[in-house]
Short mmCIF file of C-alpha atoms in Angstrom, two decimals:
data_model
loop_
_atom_site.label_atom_id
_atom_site.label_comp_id
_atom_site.label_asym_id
_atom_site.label_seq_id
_atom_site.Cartn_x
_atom_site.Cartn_y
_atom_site.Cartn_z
CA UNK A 1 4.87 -18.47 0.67
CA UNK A 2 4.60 -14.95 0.49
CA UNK A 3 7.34 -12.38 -0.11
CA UNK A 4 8.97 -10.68 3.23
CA UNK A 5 7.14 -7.31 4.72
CA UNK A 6 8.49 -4.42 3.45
CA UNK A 7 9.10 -1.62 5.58
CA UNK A 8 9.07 2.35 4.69
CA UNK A 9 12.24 2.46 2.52
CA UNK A 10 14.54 5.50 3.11
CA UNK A 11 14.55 8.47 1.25
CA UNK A 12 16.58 7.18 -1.69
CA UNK A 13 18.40 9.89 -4.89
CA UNK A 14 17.53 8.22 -7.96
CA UNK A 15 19.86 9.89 -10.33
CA UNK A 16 17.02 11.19 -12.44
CA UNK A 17 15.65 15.38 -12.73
CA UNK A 18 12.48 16.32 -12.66
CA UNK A 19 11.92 20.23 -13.82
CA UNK A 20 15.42 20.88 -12.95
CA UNK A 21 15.46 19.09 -9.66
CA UNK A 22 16.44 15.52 -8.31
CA UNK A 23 14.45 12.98 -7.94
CA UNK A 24 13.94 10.76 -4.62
CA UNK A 25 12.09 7.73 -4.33
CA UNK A 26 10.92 5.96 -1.55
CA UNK A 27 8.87 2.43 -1.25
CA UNK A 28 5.79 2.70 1.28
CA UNK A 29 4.87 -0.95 2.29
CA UNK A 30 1.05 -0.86 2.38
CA UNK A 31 0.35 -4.08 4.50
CA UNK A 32 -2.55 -5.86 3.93
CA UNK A 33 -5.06 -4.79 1.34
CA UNK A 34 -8.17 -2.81 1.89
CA UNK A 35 -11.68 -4.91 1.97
CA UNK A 36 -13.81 -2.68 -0.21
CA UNK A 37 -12.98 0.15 1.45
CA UNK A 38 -10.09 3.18 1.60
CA UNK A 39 -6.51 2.90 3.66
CA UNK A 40 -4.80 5.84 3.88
CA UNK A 41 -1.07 5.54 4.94
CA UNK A 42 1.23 8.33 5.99
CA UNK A 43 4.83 8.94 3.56
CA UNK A 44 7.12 10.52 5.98
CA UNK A 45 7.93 12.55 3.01
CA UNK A 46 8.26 16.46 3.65
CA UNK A 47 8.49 19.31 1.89
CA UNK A 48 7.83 17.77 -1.66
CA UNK A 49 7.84 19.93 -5.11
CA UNK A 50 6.29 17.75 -7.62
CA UNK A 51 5.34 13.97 -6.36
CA UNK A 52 3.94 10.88 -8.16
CA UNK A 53 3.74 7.21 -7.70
CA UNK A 54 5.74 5.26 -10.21
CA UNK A 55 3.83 2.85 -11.11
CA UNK A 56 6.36 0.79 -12.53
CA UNK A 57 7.69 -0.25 -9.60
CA UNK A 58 4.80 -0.42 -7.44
CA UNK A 59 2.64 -3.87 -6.92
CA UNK A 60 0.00 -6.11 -4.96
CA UNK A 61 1.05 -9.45 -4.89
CA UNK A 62 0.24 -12.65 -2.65
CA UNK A 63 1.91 -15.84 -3.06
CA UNK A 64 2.98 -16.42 -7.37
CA UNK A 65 0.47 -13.94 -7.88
CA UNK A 66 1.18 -10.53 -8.49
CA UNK A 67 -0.65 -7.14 -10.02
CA UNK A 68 0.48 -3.01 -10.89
CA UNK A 69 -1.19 -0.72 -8.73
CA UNK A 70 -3.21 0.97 -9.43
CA UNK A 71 -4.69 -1.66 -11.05
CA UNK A 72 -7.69 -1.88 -13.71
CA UNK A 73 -9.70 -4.95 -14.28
CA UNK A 74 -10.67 -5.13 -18.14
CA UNK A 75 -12.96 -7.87 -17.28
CA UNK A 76 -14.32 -6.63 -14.41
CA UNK A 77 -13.75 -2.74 -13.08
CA UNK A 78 -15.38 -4.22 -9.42
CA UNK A 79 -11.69 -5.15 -9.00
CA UNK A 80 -10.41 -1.78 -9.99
CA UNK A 81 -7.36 -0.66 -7.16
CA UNK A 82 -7.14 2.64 -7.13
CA UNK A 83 -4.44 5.07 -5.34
CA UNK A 84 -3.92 8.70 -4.87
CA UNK A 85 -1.32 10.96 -3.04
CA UNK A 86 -2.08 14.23 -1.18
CA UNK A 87 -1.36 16.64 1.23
CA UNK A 88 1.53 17.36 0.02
CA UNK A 89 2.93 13.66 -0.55
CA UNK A 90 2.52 13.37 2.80
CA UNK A 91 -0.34 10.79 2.31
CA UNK A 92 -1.04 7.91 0.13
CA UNK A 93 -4.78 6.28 0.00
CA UNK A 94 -5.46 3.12 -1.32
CA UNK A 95 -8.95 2.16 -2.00
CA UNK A 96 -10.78 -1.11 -3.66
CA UNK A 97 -14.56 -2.22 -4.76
CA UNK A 98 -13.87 -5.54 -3.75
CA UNK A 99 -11.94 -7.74 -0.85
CA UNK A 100 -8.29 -7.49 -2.02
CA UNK A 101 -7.09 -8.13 1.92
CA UNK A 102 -5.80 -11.77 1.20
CA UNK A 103 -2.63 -9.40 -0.94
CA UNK A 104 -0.09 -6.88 0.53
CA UNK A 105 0.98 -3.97 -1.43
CA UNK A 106 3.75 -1.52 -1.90
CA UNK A 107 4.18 1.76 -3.88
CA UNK A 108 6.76 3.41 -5.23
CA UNK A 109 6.72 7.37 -4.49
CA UNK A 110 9.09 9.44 -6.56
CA UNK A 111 9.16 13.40 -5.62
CA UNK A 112 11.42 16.19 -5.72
CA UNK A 113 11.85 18.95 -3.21
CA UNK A 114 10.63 22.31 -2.85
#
């Protein structure tokens, strides 16, 4: 059985600086899994200073299986997951070589504010 759905987490203060400033975090629940192809997926964040994904705390997972994203295939780099945030943090992409769309995602966004 797979894990519950994750929404779009709130805005949450992690305790942690970044360059002087707080850090926020905030989960983005992907859905399904692109199919060789890119998903792009708006934030909700605004006004963000510097802005990462933690990658600790981000995964694609379906059933007992689970993987980090991004994610890189030693054996095989066709099942490479890549992801990348832009305008501003105000958009995540998510794009595979291969069918990934039997997993769901989520990522972890950590930013601070302008």
């Amino acid at each position: 059985m797979d894990a519950p759905r994750l929404s779009v987490s709130a805005e949450t203060l992690t305790g942690e600086y970044f360059a002087g400033k707080p850090v926020y975090a905030k989960i983005i629940d992907i859905g399904t899994m692109p199919n060789n192809t890119t998903k792009t997926i708006g934030t909700g964040i605004e006004g963000a200073g510097y802005f990462w994904i933690d990658t600790s705390n981000s995964m694609v997972r379906n059933g007992g299986a689970s993987y980090p994203i991004p994610y890189a295939d030693p054996a095989q780099s066709a099942s490479d997951i890549a992801v990348r945030l832009y305008n501003g943090g105000k958009t995540l992409a998510v794009w595979t070589k291969t069918d990934w769309s039997g997993y769901s995602a989520f990522v972890t966004i950590k930013y601070t504010k302008l």
